[in-house]
CSV table of C-alpha atoms in Angstrom, one decimal:
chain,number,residue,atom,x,y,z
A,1,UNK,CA,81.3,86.1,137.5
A,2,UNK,CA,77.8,86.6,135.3
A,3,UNK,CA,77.5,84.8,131.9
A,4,UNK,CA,76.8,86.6,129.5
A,5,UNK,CA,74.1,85.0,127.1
A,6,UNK,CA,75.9,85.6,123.6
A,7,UNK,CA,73.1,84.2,120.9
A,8,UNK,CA,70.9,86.5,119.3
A,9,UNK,CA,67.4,87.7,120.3
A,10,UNK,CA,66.4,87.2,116.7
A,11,UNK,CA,67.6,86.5,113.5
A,12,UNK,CA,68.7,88.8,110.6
A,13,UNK,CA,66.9,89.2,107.4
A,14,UNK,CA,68.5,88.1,104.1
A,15,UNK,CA,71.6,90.7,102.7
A,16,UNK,CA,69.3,91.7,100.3
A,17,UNK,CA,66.7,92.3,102.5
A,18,UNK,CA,68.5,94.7,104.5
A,19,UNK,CA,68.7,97.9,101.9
A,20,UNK,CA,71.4,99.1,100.2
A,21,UNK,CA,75.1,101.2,101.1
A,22,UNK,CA,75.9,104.0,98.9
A,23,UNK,CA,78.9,105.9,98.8
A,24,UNK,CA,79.3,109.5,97.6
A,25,UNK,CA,81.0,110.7,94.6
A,26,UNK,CA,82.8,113.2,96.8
A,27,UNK,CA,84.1,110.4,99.1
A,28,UNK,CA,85.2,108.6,95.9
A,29,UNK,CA,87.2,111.7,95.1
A,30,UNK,CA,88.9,111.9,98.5
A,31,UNK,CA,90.2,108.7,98.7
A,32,UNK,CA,91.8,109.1,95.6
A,33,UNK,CA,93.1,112.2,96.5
A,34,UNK,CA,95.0,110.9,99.8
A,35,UNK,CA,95.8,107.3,98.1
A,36,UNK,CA,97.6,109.4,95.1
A,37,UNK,CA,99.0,111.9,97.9
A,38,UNK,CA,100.8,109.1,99.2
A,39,UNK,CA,102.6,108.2,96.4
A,40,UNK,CA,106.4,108.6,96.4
A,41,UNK,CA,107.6,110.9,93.7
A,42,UNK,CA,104.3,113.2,94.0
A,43,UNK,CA,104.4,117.0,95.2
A,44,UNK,CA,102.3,119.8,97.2
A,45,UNK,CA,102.1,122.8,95.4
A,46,UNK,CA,101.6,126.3,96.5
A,47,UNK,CA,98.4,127.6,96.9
A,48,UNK,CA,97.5,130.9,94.9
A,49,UNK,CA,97.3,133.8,97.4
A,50,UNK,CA,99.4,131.9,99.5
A,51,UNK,CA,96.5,129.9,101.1
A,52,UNK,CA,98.8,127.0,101.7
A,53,UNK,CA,99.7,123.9,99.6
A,54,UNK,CA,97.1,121.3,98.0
A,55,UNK,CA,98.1,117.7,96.9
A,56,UNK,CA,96.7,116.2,93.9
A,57,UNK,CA,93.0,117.1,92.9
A,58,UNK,CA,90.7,114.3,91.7
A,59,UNK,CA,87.4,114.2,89.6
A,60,UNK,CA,84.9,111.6,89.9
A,61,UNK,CA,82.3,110.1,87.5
A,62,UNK,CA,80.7,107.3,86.4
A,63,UNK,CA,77.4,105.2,87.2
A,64,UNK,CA,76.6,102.3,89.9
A,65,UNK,CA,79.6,100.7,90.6
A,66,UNK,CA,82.5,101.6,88.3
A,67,UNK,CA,83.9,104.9,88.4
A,68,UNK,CA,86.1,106.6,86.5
A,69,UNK,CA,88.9,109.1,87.7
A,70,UNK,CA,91.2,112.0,86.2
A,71,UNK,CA,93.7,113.0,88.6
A,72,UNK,CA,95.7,116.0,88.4
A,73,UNK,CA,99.2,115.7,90.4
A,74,UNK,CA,102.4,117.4,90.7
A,75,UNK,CA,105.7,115.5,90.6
A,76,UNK,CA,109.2,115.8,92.1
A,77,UNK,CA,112.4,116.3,89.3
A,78,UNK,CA,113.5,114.5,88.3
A,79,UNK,CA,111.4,112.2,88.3
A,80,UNK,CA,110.7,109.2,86.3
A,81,UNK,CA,107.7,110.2,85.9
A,82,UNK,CA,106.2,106.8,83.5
A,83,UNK,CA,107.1,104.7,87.1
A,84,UNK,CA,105.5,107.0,89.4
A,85,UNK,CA,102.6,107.1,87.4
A,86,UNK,CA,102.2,103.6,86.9
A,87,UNK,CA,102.8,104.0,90.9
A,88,UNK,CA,99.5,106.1,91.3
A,89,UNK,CA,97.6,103.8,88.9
A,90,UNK,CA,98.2,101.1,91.0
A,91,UNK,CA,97.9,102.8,94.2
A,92,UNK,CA,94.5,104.8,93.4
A,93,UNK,CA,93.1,102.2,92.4
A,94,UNK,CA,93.3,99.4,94.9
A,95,UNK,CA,92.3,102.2,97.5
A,96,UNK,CA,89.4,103.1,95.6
A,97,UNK,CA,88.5,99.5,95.2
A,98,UNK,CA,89.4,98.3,98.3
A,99,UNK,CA,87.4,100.7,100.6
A,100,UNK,CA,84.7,101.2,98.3
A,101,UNK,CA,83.8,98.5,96.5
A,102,UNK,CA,84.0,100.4,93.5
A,103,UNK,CA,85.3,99.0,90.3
A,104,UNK,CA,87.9,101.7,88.5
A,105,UNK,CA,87.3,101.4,85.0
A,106,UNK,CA,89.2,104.3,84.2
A,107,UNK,CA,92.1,106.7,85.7
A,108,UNK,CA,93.5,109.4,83.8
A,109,UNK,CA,97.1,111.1,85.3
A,110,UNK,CA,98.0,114.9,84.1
A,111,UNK,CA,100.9,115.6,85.4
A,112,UNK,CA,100.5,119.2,85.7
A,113,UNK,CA,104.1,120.8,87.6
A,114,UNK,CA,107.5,118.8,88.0
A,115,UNK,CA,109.0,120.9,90.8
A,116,UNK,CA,112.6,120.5,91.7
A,117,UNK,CA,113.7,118.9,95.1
A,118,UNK,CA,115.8,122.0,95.9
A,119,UNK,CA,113.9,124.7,98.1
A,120,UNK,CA,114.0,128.2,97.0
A,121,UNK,CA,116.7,130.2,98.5
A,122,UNK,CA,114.1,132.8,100.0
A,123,UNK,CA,110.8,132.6,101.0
């Protein structure tokens, strides 16, 4: 059996000293997308064209570390639709804060399709 020598060859400069992380808008934006996609009560809708479904859609702004987000999302009916908002608040943003380190100052939900639990009859 070798041992292994585990103490580092040198010493690492200062946090500060060692630059800077910075995380895309558009990576801001997806993780809001798939946090608010996992909220219960949410929908997929269909695609125009029929290209598929699409969950909700996010749009990202804001400077250095606080963003602010409007999602667009469709919702099951019924639906109470004031608790699964509050839901996706809550949900967005601790996943926006949690793997970014980006404060949410704001998050605007439009609620753009309720869309009933029963599949059509024919597709």
């Amino acid at each position: 059996m070798t041992a292994v020598d585990l103490r580092p060859s040198e010493t690492l400069p200062a946090a500060e000293d060692r630059g800077t992380l910075r995380i895309d808008q558009s990576v801001v934006r997806k993780v809001a997308q798939r946090a608010a996609d996992q909220v219960p009560g949410t929908a997929r809708v269909e695609r125009k064209l029929g290209l598929g479904t699409h969950g909700a859609t996010a749009r990202i702004s804001g400077h250095d570390n606080d963003v602010d987000i409007a999602l667009d999302v469709a919702l099951h009916y019924p639906a109470a639709v004031r608790t699964v908002v509050g839901d996706l608040r809550a949900k967005v943003t601790e996943e926006v804060e949690h793997i970014t380190s980006y404060r949410v100052r704001a998050l605007r939900v439009t609620v753009s399709a309720l869309l009933p639990d029963i599949p059509p009859r024919v597709r």
